[in-house]
Tab-separated table of C-alpha atoms and ligand atoms in Angstrom:
chain	number	residue	atom	x	y	z
A	89	MET	CA	117.644	73.584	127.695
A	90	ARG	CA	119.375	70.836	129.460
A	91	GLU	CA	119.681	67.631	127.345
A	92	SER	CA	120.120	65.136	130.143
A	93	LEU	CA	116.822	66.086	131.740
A	94	CYS	CA	114.794	62.913	130.869
A	95	MET	CA	117.273	60.780	132.873
A	96	ALA	CA	117.049	62.878	135.868
A	97	LYS	CA	114.694	61.561	138.598
A	98	LYS	CA	114.668	64.605	140.994
A	99	LEU	CA	114.889	68.021	139.949
A	100	GLU	CA	115.135	71.476	141.866
A	101	THR	CA	114.107	74.787	140.512
A	102	ASP	CA	112.730	78.110	141.270
A	103	VAL	CA	109.543	78.012	139.225
A	104	ILE	CA	107.553	75.030	137.752
A	105	VAL	CA	105.254	75.938	134.968
A	106	ILE	CA	102.606	73.467	133.952
A	107	GLY	CA	101.641	73.942	130.320
A	108	ALA	CA	103.896	74.909	127.387
A	109	GLY	CA	101.230	76.614	125.350
A	110	LEU	CA	101.644	80.179	124.105
A	111	THR	CA	101.382	81.798	127.541
A	112	GLY	CA	103.291	79.090	129.536
A	113	ALA	CA	106.107	78.974	126.951
A	114	THR	CA	106.449	82.767	126.979
A	115	LEU	CA	106.482	82.800	130.832
A	116	ALA	CA	109.022	80.072	131.095
A	117	CYS	CA	111.418	81.816	128.548
A	118	GLY	CA	110.839	85.335	130.187
A	119	LEU	CA	111.648	83.903	133.646
A	120	ALA	CA	114.772	81.966	132.766
A	121	ALA	CA	115.962	84.958	130.735
A	122	ASN	CA	115.747	86.922	133.942
A	123	GLY	CA	117.738	84.566	135.994
A	124	ILE	CA	114.943	82.462	137.528
A	125	GLN	CA	115.466	78.804	137.038
A	126	THR	CA	112.456	77.262	135.443
A	127	VAL	CA	110.957	73.795	134.617
A	128	MET	CA	108.210	73.599	132.126
A	129	VAL	CA	106.074	70.465	131.717
A	130	ASP	CA	103.591	69.733	129.075
A	131	ARG	CA	101.733	66.575	128.219
A	132	ALA	CA	102.091	67.019	124.389
A	133	ALA	CA	105.336	66.642	122.674
A	134	PRO	CA	106.723	70.061	121.613
A	135	GLU	CA	107.166	69.007	117.892
A	136	ASP	CA	103.416	67.988	117.761
A	137	SER	CA	102.275	71.488	118.630
A	138	ILE	CA	103.874	72.995	115.349
A	139	SER	CA	102.284	70.716	113.027
A	140	PRO	CA	99.617	72.212	110.557
A	141	SER	CA	96.920	69.913	112.013
A	142	PHE	CA	97.498	70.924	115.634
A	143	ASP	CA	96.182	74.573	115.675
A	144	GLY	CA	94.998	76.283	112.551
A	145	ARG	CA	94.469	79.708	114.308
A	146	ALA	CA	96.270	82.937	113.925
A	147	SER	CA	96.547	85.508	116.699
A	148	ALA	CA	96.099	89.193	116.672
A	149	ILE	CA	99.073	90.455	118.854
A	150	ALA	CA	98.319	93.918	120.357
A	151	TYR	CA	101.323	96.452	120.054
A	152	SER	CA	102.066	96.162	123.790
A	153	SER	CA	102.276	92.349	123.494
A	154	LYS	CA	104.733	92.731	120.716
A	155	VAL	CA	106.920	94.996	122.896
A	156	ALA	CA	106.929	92.407	125.739
A	157	LEU	CA	107.743	89.500	123.158
A	158	ASP	CA	110.589	91.555	122.046
A	159	GLY	CA	111.774	91.912	125.629
A	160	ILE	CA	111.944	88.266	126.206
A	161	GLY	CA	113.746	87.738	122.783
A	162	LEU	CA	110.976	86.054	120.868
A	163	TRP	CA	110.058	88.729	118.381
A	164	PRO	CA	113.282	88.616	116.312
A	165	LEU	CA	112.648	84.912	115.854
A	166	VAL	CA	109.211	85.447	114.474
A	167	ALA	CA	108.989	89.028	113.112
A	168	GLY	CA	109.544	87.543	109.507
A	169	LYS	CA	106.331	85.611	109.884
A	170	THR	CA	104.084	88.536	111.012
A	171	GLU	CA	101.812	90.947	109.243
A	172	ALA	CA	101.367	94.426	110.663
A	173	ILE	CA	97.691	95.397	111.044
A	174	ARG	CA	97.438	98.932	109.789
A	175	GLU	CA	93.663	99.368	109.736
A	176	ILE	CA	90.569	97.738	111.161
A	177	ARG	CA	87.019	97.902	109.460
A	178	VAL	CA	84.096	97.186	111.551
A	179	SER	CA	80.626	96.859	109.908
A	180	ASP	CA	77.312	95.469	111.041
A	181	GLY	CA	75.992	93.265	108.326
A	182	ALA	CA	74.814	95.064	105.261
A	183	SER	CA	74.539	98.473	107.117
A	184	PRO	CA	76.330	101.353	105.387
A	185	LEU	CA	77.461	102.681	108.874
A	186	PHE	CA	80.796	101.387	109.920
A	187	LEU	CA	83.796	102.099	112.218
A	188	HIS	CA	87.288	102.395	110.763
A	189	TYR	CA	90.450	102.457	112.801
A	190	ASN	CA	93.705	103.598	111.020
A	191	HIS	CA	97.037	103.264	112.727
A	192	ALA	CA	98.250	106.492	111.096
A	193	ASP	CA	95.655	108.452	113.325
A	194	LEU	CA	97.839	107.626	116.288
A	195	GLY	CA	101.438	107.576	114.845
A	196	ASP	CA	103.724	105.265	113.147
A	197	ASN	CA	103.252	102.014	115.017
A	198	PRO	CA	100.744	99.509	113.599
A	199	LEU	CA	97.636	98.623	115.739
A	200	GLY	CA	99.148	95.139	116.127
A	201	TYR	CA	100.358	92.222	114.234
A	202	MET	CA	99.015	88.976	113.009
A	203	ILE	CA	100.880	85.741	113.369
A	204	GLU	CA	99.953	82.143	112.770
A	205	ASN	CA	99.896	80.315	116.066
A	206	ARG	CA	102.190	77.479	114.746
A	207	ASP	CA	104.797	80.153	113.724
A	208	MET	CA	104.703	81.545	117.304
A	209	ARG	CA	104.926	78.083	118.730
A	210	SER	CA	107.909	77.270	116.446
A	211	GLY	CA	109.625	80.452	117.634
A	212	LEU	CA	108.882	79.681	121.296
A	213	LEU	CA	110.386	76.065	120.763
A	214	ALA	CA	113.531	77.666	119.244
A	215	LEU	CA	113.758	80.068	122.187
A	216	THR	CA	113.184	77.396	124.878
A	217	LYS	CA	116.080	75.480	123.245
A	218	GLN	CA	118.550	78.474	123.525
A	219	THR	CA	117.594	79.734	126.993
A	220	ALA	CA	119.770	78.889	129.723
A	221	GLY	CA	118.208	78.028	133.115
A	222	LEU	CA	115.001	76.510	131.319
A	223	ASP	CA	114.206	72.886	131.353
A	224	VAL	CA	111.489	71.409	129.304
A	225	ILE	CA	109.864	68.070	130.304
A	226	ALA	CA	107.452	66.956	127.495
A	227	PRO	CA	105.555	64.906	126.771
A	228	ALA	CA	105.053	64.115	130.327
A	229	GLU	CA	101.930	63.459	132.591
A	230	VAL	CA	101.652	65.034	136.013
A	231	THR	CA	100.358	62.485	138.492
A	232	ALA	CA	100.492	64.512	141.662
A	233	ILE	CA	100.939	67.930	142.893
A	234	ALA	CA	101.766	68.943	146.498
A	235	ARG	CA	102.078	72.581	147.815
A	236	SER	CA	103.000	73.562	151.233
A	237	ASN	CA	104.774	76.460	153.214
A	238	GLU	CA	108.013	74.531	152.354
A	239	GLY	CA	107.647	74.480	148.553
A	240	ALA	CA	105.734	72.962	145.583
A	241	LYS	CA	106.337	69.457	144.327
A	242	ILE	CA	105.051	67.645	141.238
A	243	THR	CA	105.445	64.073	140.450
A	244	LEU	CA	105.357	62.780	136.875
A	245	ARG	CA	104.037	59.406	135.576
A	246	ASP	CA	107.582	57.913	135.305
A	247	GLY	CA	108.349	58.736	139.013
A	248	GLN	CA	110.428	61.735	138.403
A	249	THR	CA	109.851	64.747	140.922
A	250	VAL	CA	110.384	68.392	140.373
A	251	THR	CA	110.427	70.741	143.550
A	252	GLY	CA	110.376	74.493	143.290
A	253	ARG	CA	109.384	77.595	145.095
A	254	LEU	CA	106.323	78.521	143.052
A	255	LEU	CA	104.113	76.453	140.772
A	256	VAL	CA	102.362	78.214	137.885
A	257	ALA	CA	99.333	76.866	136.239
A	258	ALA	CA	99.401	77.604	132.448
A	259	ASP	CA	97.511	74.412	131.375
A	260	GLY	CA	94.548	76.089	129.579
A	261	ARG	CA	90.834	76.156	130.109
A	262	THR	CA	90.387	72.725	131.613
A	263	SER	CA	93.526	73.340	133.856
A	264	MET	CA	94.098	70.212	135.952
A	265	THR	CA	96.439	72.263	138.297
A	266	ARG	CA	93.666	74.861	139.027
A	267	GLN	CA	91.080	72.027	139.657
A	268	ALA	CA	93.545	70.184	141.897
A	269	ALA	CA	93.861	73.401	143.988
A	270	GLY	CA	90.070	73.390	144.377
A	271	ILE	CA	89.682	76.862	142.522
A	272	ALA	CA	86.351	77.228	141.229
A	273	VAL	CA	85.300	78.847	137.911
A	274	ILE	CA	82.258	80.738	136.716
A	275	ASP	CA	81.511	79.783	133.159
A	276	TRP	CA	78.802	79.785	130.480
A	277	GLY	CA	78.805	78.820	126.810
A	278	TYR	CA	77.793	80.949	123.969
A	279	ASN	CA	75.859	78.406	121.811
A	280	GLN	CA	78.367	79.511	119.220
A	281	HIS	CA	81.487	77.836	117.686
A	282	ALA	CA	84.280	79.556	115.829
A	283	ILE	CA	85.177	78.013	112.383
A	284	VAL	CA	88.743	78.862	111.671
A	285	ALA	CA	90.153	78.585	108.132
A	286	THR	CA	93.151	80.029	106.283
A	287	ILE	CA	92.519	81.432	102.661
A	288	ASP	CA	94.854	82.543	99.874
A	289	HIS	CA	93.378	85.344	97.796
A	290	THR	CA	94.219	87.219	94.464
A	291	VAL	CA	93.622	90.824	95.834
A	292	SER	CA	95.952	92.124	98.592
A	293	HIS	CA	94.572	92.594	102.003
A	294	GLN	CA	96.806	95.741	102.555
A	295	GLY	CA	97.187	94.947	106.138
A	296	ILE	CA	93.480	95.682	106.917
A	297	ALA	CA	91.595	93.448	109.411
A	298	HIS	CA	87.916	93.206	108.700
A	299	GLU	CA	85.142	92.341	111.259
A	300	ARG	CA	81.590	92.031	110.142
A	301	PHE	CA	78.854	91.477	112.614
A	302	LEU	CA	76.297	88.913	111.450
A	303	PRO	CA	73.323	87.587	113.295
A	304	SER	CA	75.030	84.345	114.094
A	305	GLY	CA	78.216	86.203	115.533
A	306	PRO	CA	81.163	88.124	114.285
A	307	PHE	CA	83.053	87.094	111.086
A	308	ALA	CA	86.754	88.172	111.158
A	309	ILE	CA	89.132	88.303	108.099
A	310	LEU	CA	92.544	88.835	109.406
A	311	PRO	CA	95.557	89.662	107.210
A	312	LEU	CA	98.495	87.152	107.323
A	313	LYS	CA	102.102	87.583	106.056
A	314	GLY	CA	102.619	88.350	102.339
A	315	GLY	CA	99.346	90.268	101.428
A	316	HIS	CA	97.538	87.387	99.900
A	317	ARG	CA	96.766	85.100	102.721
A	318	SER	CA	94.137	85.759	105.520
A	319	SER	CA	92.909	83.966	108.531
A	320	LEU	CA	89.108	83.629	108.760
A	321	VAL	CA	87.288	83.337	112.185
A	322	TRP	CA	83.640	82.600	111.415
A	323	THR	CA	81.432	82.477	114.462
A	324	GLU	CA	78.338	80.381	113.788
A	325	ARG	CA	75.460	78.902	115.686
A	326	LYS	CA	76.599	75.649	117.356
A	327	SER	CA	73.697	73.708	115.708
A	328	LEU	CA	74.871	74.650	112.103
A	329	VAL	CA	78.631	74.290	112.497
A	330	GLU	CA	78.869	70.513	111.613
A	331	SER	CA	77.054	71.156	108.347
A	332	PHE	CA	79.357	73.873	107.286
A	333	MET	CA	82.358	71.885	108.289
A	334	ALA	CA	81.299	69.097	106.004
A	335	LEU	CA	80.918	71.338	102.930
A	336	ASP	CA	83.425	70.694	100.111
A	337	ASP	CA	85.796	73.428	99.774
A	338	ASN	CA	84.197	75.376	96.741
A	339	THR	CA	80.887	75.397	98.552
A	340	PHE	CA	82.451	76.484	101.786
A	341	LEU	CA	84.115	79.476	100.011
A	342	ALA	CA	80.891	80.434	98.365
A	343	GLU	CA	79.209	80.499	101.775
A	344	VAL	CA	82.141	82.616	103.040
A	345	SER	CA	81.755	85.014	100.083
A	346	GLU	CA	78.027	85.240	100.691
A	347	ARG	CA	78.716	86.627	104.243
A	348	VAL	CA	81.601	88.900	103.501
A	349	GLY	CA	81.628	89.660	99.803
A	350	GLY	CA	84.222	89.205	97.165
A	351	PHE	CA	86.533	92.085	97.934
A	352	LEU	CA	89.598	89.597	98.207
A	353	GLY	CA	89.157	88.329	94.556
A	354	ASP	CA	89.389	84.729	93.952
A	355	THR	CA	90.038	82.669	96.981
A	356	SER	CA	91.265	79.068	97.887
A	357	LEU	CA	91.615	77.208	101.140
A	358	VAL	CA	94.864	76.464	102.629
A	359	GLY	CA	95.058	73.418	105.038
A	360	PRO	CA	92.373	72.059	107.097
A	361	ARG	CA	89.338	73.804	108.739
A	362	PHE	CA	89.113	73.855	112.642
A	363	GLN	CA	86.278	74.550	115.057
A	364	HIS	CA	86.338	75.817	118.577
A	365	PRO	CA	83.422	75.825	121.013
A	366	LEU	CA	83.140	79.272	122.513
A	367	GLY	CA	82.373	80.231	126.145
A	368	LEU	CA	83.372	82.520	128.907
A	369	GLN	CA	85.191	81.308	131.934
A	370	VAL	CA	86.729	83.203	134.929
A	371	ALA	CA	88.663	81.603	137.849
A	372	ALA	CA	87.379	82.653	141.358
A	373	THR	CA	90.883	83.480	142.248
A	374	TYR	CA	94.318	83.526	140.557
A	375	THR	CA	96.502	82.406	143.493
A	376	ALA	CA	96.612	79.737	146.264
A	377	GLU	CA	99.552	78.758	148.410
A	378	ARG	CA	102.640	78.646	146.190
A	379	LEU	CA	100.444	78.664	143.119
A	380	ALA	CA	99.583	81.391	140.445
A	381	ILE	CA	97.402	80.733	137.258
A	382	VAL	CA	97.848	82.602	134.014
A	383	GLY	CA	96.413	82.645	130.554
A	384	ASP	CA	93.373	80.626	129.627
A	385	ALA	CA	93.648	78.681	132.886
A	386	ALA	CA	92.490	81.843	134.566
A	387	HIS	CA	90.261	83.245	132.027
A	388	GLY	CA	88.713	82.245	128.756
A	389	ILE	CA	86.951	84.837	126.727
A	390	HIS	CA	85.020	85.274	123.454
A	391	PRO	CA	87.423	85.898	120.432
A	392	ILE	CA	85.353	88.745	119.218
A	393	ALA	CA	88.174	91.262	120.099
A	394	GLY	CA	91.091	88.938	119.622
A	395	GLN	CA	92.210	89.694	123.151
A	396	GLY	CA	92.425	86.155	124.894
A	397	LEU	CA	96.167	85.683	124.297
A	398	ASN	CA	97.012	89.338	124.885
A	399	LEU	CA	95.502	89.041	128.362
A	400	GLY	CA	97.469	85.996	129.045
A	401	LEU	CA	100.648	87.752	127.988
A	402	ARG	CA	99.741	90.580	130.342
A	403	ASP	CA	99.509	88.003	133.098
A	404	VAL	CA	102.837	86.661	132.278
A	405	ALA	CA	104.508	90.047	132.041
A	406	ALA	CA	102.955	91.006	135.329
A	407	LEU	CA	104.132	87.856	137.065
A	408	ILE	CA	107.606	88.307	135.599
A	409	ASP	CA	107.851	91.837	137.106
A	410	ILE	CA	106.661	90.572	140.586
A	411	LEU	CA	109.083	87.469	140.495
A	412	VAL	CA	112.029	89.330	139.288
A	413	ASP	CA	111.385	91.915	142.007
A	414	ALA	CA	111.261	89.263	144.695
A	415	LYS	CA	114.353	87.665	143.468
A	416	ARG	CA	116.256	90.981	143.541
A	417	TYR	CA	115.174	91.671	147.145
A	418	GLY	CA	115.974	88.026	148.243
A	419	LEU	CA	112.421	87.282	148.970
A	420	ASP	CA	110.750	83.812	148.678
A	421	LEU	CA	109.283	83.869	145.160
A	422	ALA	CA	105.904	82.652	146.381
A	423	HIS	CA	105.770	85.266	149.048
A	424	SER	CA	102.229	86.185	149.936
A	425	ALA	CA	102.448	89.996	149.246
A	426	GLY	CA	103.651	89.118	145.807
A	427	LEU	CA	100.928	86.737	145.042
A	428	GLU	CA	98.231	89.215	146.279
A	429	ARG	CA	99.728	91.874	144.047
A	430	TYR	CA	99.516	89.556	141.047
A	431	GLN	CA	95.875	88.852	141.825
A	432	ARG	CA	94.895	92.356	142.330
A	433	TRP	CA	96.885	93.453	139.331
A	434	ARG	CA	95.461	90.966	136.743
A	435	ARG	CA	92.065	89.801	137.953
A	436	ALA	CA	90.303	93.156	137.556
A	437	ASP	CA	91.738	93.882	134.207
A	438	ASN	CA	90.819	90.478	132.848
A	439	LEU	CA	87.308	90.576	134.277
A	440	LEU	CA	86.667	93.896	132.590
A	441	MET	CA	87.672	92.527	129.185
A	442	ALA	CA	85.684	89.452	129.793
A	443	GLY	CA	82.569	91.551	130.533
A	444	MET	CA	83.293	93.808	127.491
A	445	THR	CA	83.563	90.913	125.127
A	446	ASP	CA	80.500	89.308	126.503
A	447	ILE	CA	78.357	92.424	126.185
A	448	LEU	CA	79.620	92.978	122.579
A	449	ASN	CA	78.851	89.501	121.493
A	450	ARG	CA	75.267	89.727	123.049
A	451	LEU	CA	74.629	93.088	121.591
A	452	PHE	CA	75.904	92.210	118.012
A	453	SER	CA	74.986	88.571	117.619
A	454	ASN	CA	71.384	88.925	116.695
A	455	ASP	CA	69.023	90.555	114.247
A	456	VAL	CA	66.650	92.420	116.608
A	457	PRO	CA	65.829	95.654	114.869
A	458	PRO	CA	65.917	98.141	117.776
A	459	LEU	CA	69.342	96.769	118.811
A	460	ARG	CA	70.577	96.875	115.197
A	461	VAL	CA	69.801	100.614	115.032
A	462	MET	CA	71.263	101.281	118.305
A	463	ARG	CA	74.574	99.590	117.605
A	464	ASP	CA	74.769	100.903	114.137
A	465	LEU	CA	74.453	104.436	115.460
A	466	GLY	CA	77.089	103.530	118.040
A	467	LEU	CA	79.570	102.596	115.474
A	468	ALA	CA	78.804	105.578	113.403
A	469	THR	CA	79.217	107.976	116.487
A	470	VAL	CA	82.504	106.391	117.546
A	471	ASN	CA	83.850	106.655	114.069
A	472	SER	CA	82.858	110.378	113.910
A	473	LEU	CA	84.459	111.296	117.341
A	474	PRO	CA	88.338	111.444	116.804
A	475	THR	CA	89.143	111.551	120.639
A	476	LEU	CA	86.871	108.504	121.490
A	477	LYS	CA	87.997	106.593	118.568
A	478	LYS	CA	91.787	107.120	119.495
A	479	THR	CA	90.861	105.917	122.912
A	480	PHE	CA	89.403	102.597	121.499
A	481	MET	CA	92.530	102.313	119.292
A	482	ARG	CA	94.745	102.606	122.367
A	483	HIS	CA	92.791	99.764	124.013
A	484	ALA	CA	93.180	97.628	120.974
A	485	MET	CA	97.001	98.212	121.004
A	486	GLY	CA	97.020	97.211	124.599
A	487	GLN	CA	98.345	100.622	125.798
A	488	VAL	CA	95.881	101.356	128.444
A	489	GLY	CA	95.928	100.597	132.148
A	490	ASP	CA	98.638	99.667	134.510
A	491	LEU	CA	101.128	98.011	132.098
A	492	PRO	CA	103.828	95.664	133.297
A	493	LYS	CA	107.399	96.849	132.474
A	494	LEU	CA	108.000	94.412	129.734
A	495	MET	CA	105.043	95.932	127.852
A	496	ARG	CA	106.402	99.361	128.187
A	497	GLY	CA	109.770	98.203	126.687
A	498	GLU	CA	111.605	98.258	130.134
A	499	ALA	CA	113.574	95.588	131.913
A	500	PRO	CA	111.153	93.803	134.343
A	501	GLY	CA	111.237	94.048	138.116
B	250	LIG	C1	89.045	80.960	117.369
B	250	LIG	C2	89.881	81.694	118.272
B	250	LIG	C3	90.637	82.769	117.921
B	250	LIG	C4	91.386	83.545	118.821
B	250	LIG	N1	92.166	84.619	118.361
B	250	LIG	C5	92.791	85.231	119.212
B	250	LIG	C6	93.572	86.433	118.769
B	250	LIG	O1	93.480	86.840	117.653
B	250	LIG	N2	94.246	87.279	119.779
B	250	LIG	C7	94.231	86.816	121.091
B	250	LIG	O2	94.831	87.497	121.875
B	250	LIG	N3	93.704	85.511	121.512
B	250	LIG	C8	92.974	84.841	120.596
B	250	LIG	N4	92.468	83.637	121.016
B	250	LIG	C9	92.500	83.269	122.339
B	250	LIG	C10	93.926	82.396	122.470
B	250	LIG	O3	93.958	81.555	121.437
B	250	LIG	C11	94.077	81.820	123.763
B	250	LIG	O4	93.808	82.661	124.818
B	250	LIG	C12	95.438	81.186	123.938
B	250	LIG	O5	95.793	80.334	123.041
B	250	LIG	C13	95.599	80.481	125.334
B	250	LIG	O6	96.916	79.998	125.604
B	250	LIG	P1	97.332	79.377	126.765
B	250	LIG	O7	98.762	78.937	126.637
B	250	LIG	O8	96.898	79.981	128.079
B	250	LIG	O9	96.387	77.980	126.922
B	250	LIG	P2	96.405	76.744	125.900
B	250	LIG	O10	96.611	77.078	124.484
B	250	LIG	O11	95.163	75.941	126.109
B	250	LIG	O12	97.708	75.814	126.425
B	250	LIG	C14	97.683	74.889	127.497
B	250	LIG	C15	98.928	74.095	127.494
B	250	LIG	O13	98.831	73.245	128.685
B	250	LIG	C16	99.166	71.916	128.295
B	250	LIG	N5	98.262	71.094	129.182
B	250	LIG	C17	97.002	70.970	129.530
B	250	LIG	N6	96.692	70.170	130.553
B	250	LIG	C18	97.909	69.521	130.867
B	250	LIG	C19	98.351	68.742	131.885
B	250	LIG	N7	97.428	68.227	132.685
B	250	LIG	N8	99.785	68.551	132.079
B	250	LIG	C20	100.485	69.045	131.317
B	250	LIG	N9	100.298	70.012	130.335
B	250	LIG	C21	99.019	70.308	130.163
B	250	LIG	C22	98.403	71.676	126.848
B	250	LIG	O14	99.015	70.584	126.138
B	250	LIG	C23	98.903	73.068	126.225
B	250	LIG	O15	100.138	73.074	125.619
B	250	LIG	C24	91.526	83.025	120.096
B	250	LIG	C25	90.726	81.936	120.567
B	250	LIG	C26	90.019	81.268	119.633
B	250	LIG	C27	89.221	80.059	120.170
């Protein structure tokens, strides 16, 4: 990372990434590590994004995503902060029928890993600082974007300009870059919010993730580093969320226990609670002239399956493959065939996952008796069919479909 950056008034690079969230920062580090000069811009100061009050979420990282993060050099920086997910237990309210995934049914590798988002952000911040060929400009506000056959150019509030061959929008659901390109989105809300909290507990979680489907939505208890800490993602009807957020800690924990039971022993809250409105959003197209969009800027899905970031990381790994390929053959990094390949590769996969999470949420977030019977039988059926169960486990591990090279443990390109 160049120190003199803030003084520069004109910067030239290969790729400009707008947004230094989990997907944007991973992309920027991965591109620079593969010899593609990159400038990343974010409106937030990097240090703010690692404070405990910024983002209380933890992410389930699918096994294939872990392989890709290893490939760009992030995993060694964060591995000590992760917890392996060895089992997943899915149940429908109080029904005795359930679905149980055990990593040992497929081999030695865990199903995935849990990591607190701020730990991943800290790791990415450290990686951006040690990656040659990557410049970070933050906090900074982009005031103008221009794209043409000649190149892409952004102008910042202080008058500084950055020009590059390709612009990448990684600026999240409300992406200003996507909007400026006139790319439409299809979206709808779920009338649900996710309440996110971290708890300490006296009984070890043993690396088991739990998902309990309740009429208001899924309630996930996700194992964090050390055995006695978990992340809660409690999906609740929008109209009730404020009242649960306002509860004192003990009453809040009693409400949690009423929903999921007391299998973790005595519990206490760690840090603040957070809430996130939930909705589905898909961009009509992922590319335009000299532009590609990745992560939540391209797709926002329900967290029911813990796959939103994993899809973003697949976008990142696919784009790195395509851009490294273009560089190797001396092509323009924004050549139309490359952008078309990116769009074909990632949009269908993301739409499929968006559709699946939407259906799952509609099927499970209710108390309609015929649906309850149907889904409980479904869970029990999958649980009793080893081959089908293994297929679902491979999906959860991100090992199905046309994987980019980084996700297969190979050098990109
Ligand atoms: C409750 C919950 C739980 C989840 N759990 C999981 C999980 O377990 N596993 C999983 O895979 N996914 C999960 N997800 C999804 C995951 O959190 C998101 O998909 C992911 O964080 C999106 O990252 P991103 O970098 O694409 O976007 P963002 O995190 O939104 O980052 C966008 C970045 O762009 C910057 N920015 C925005 N506008 C501008 C601008 N105009 N100029 C400059 N910079 C700008 C922002 O400051 C920010 O840094 C969960 C989501 C929720 C809501």
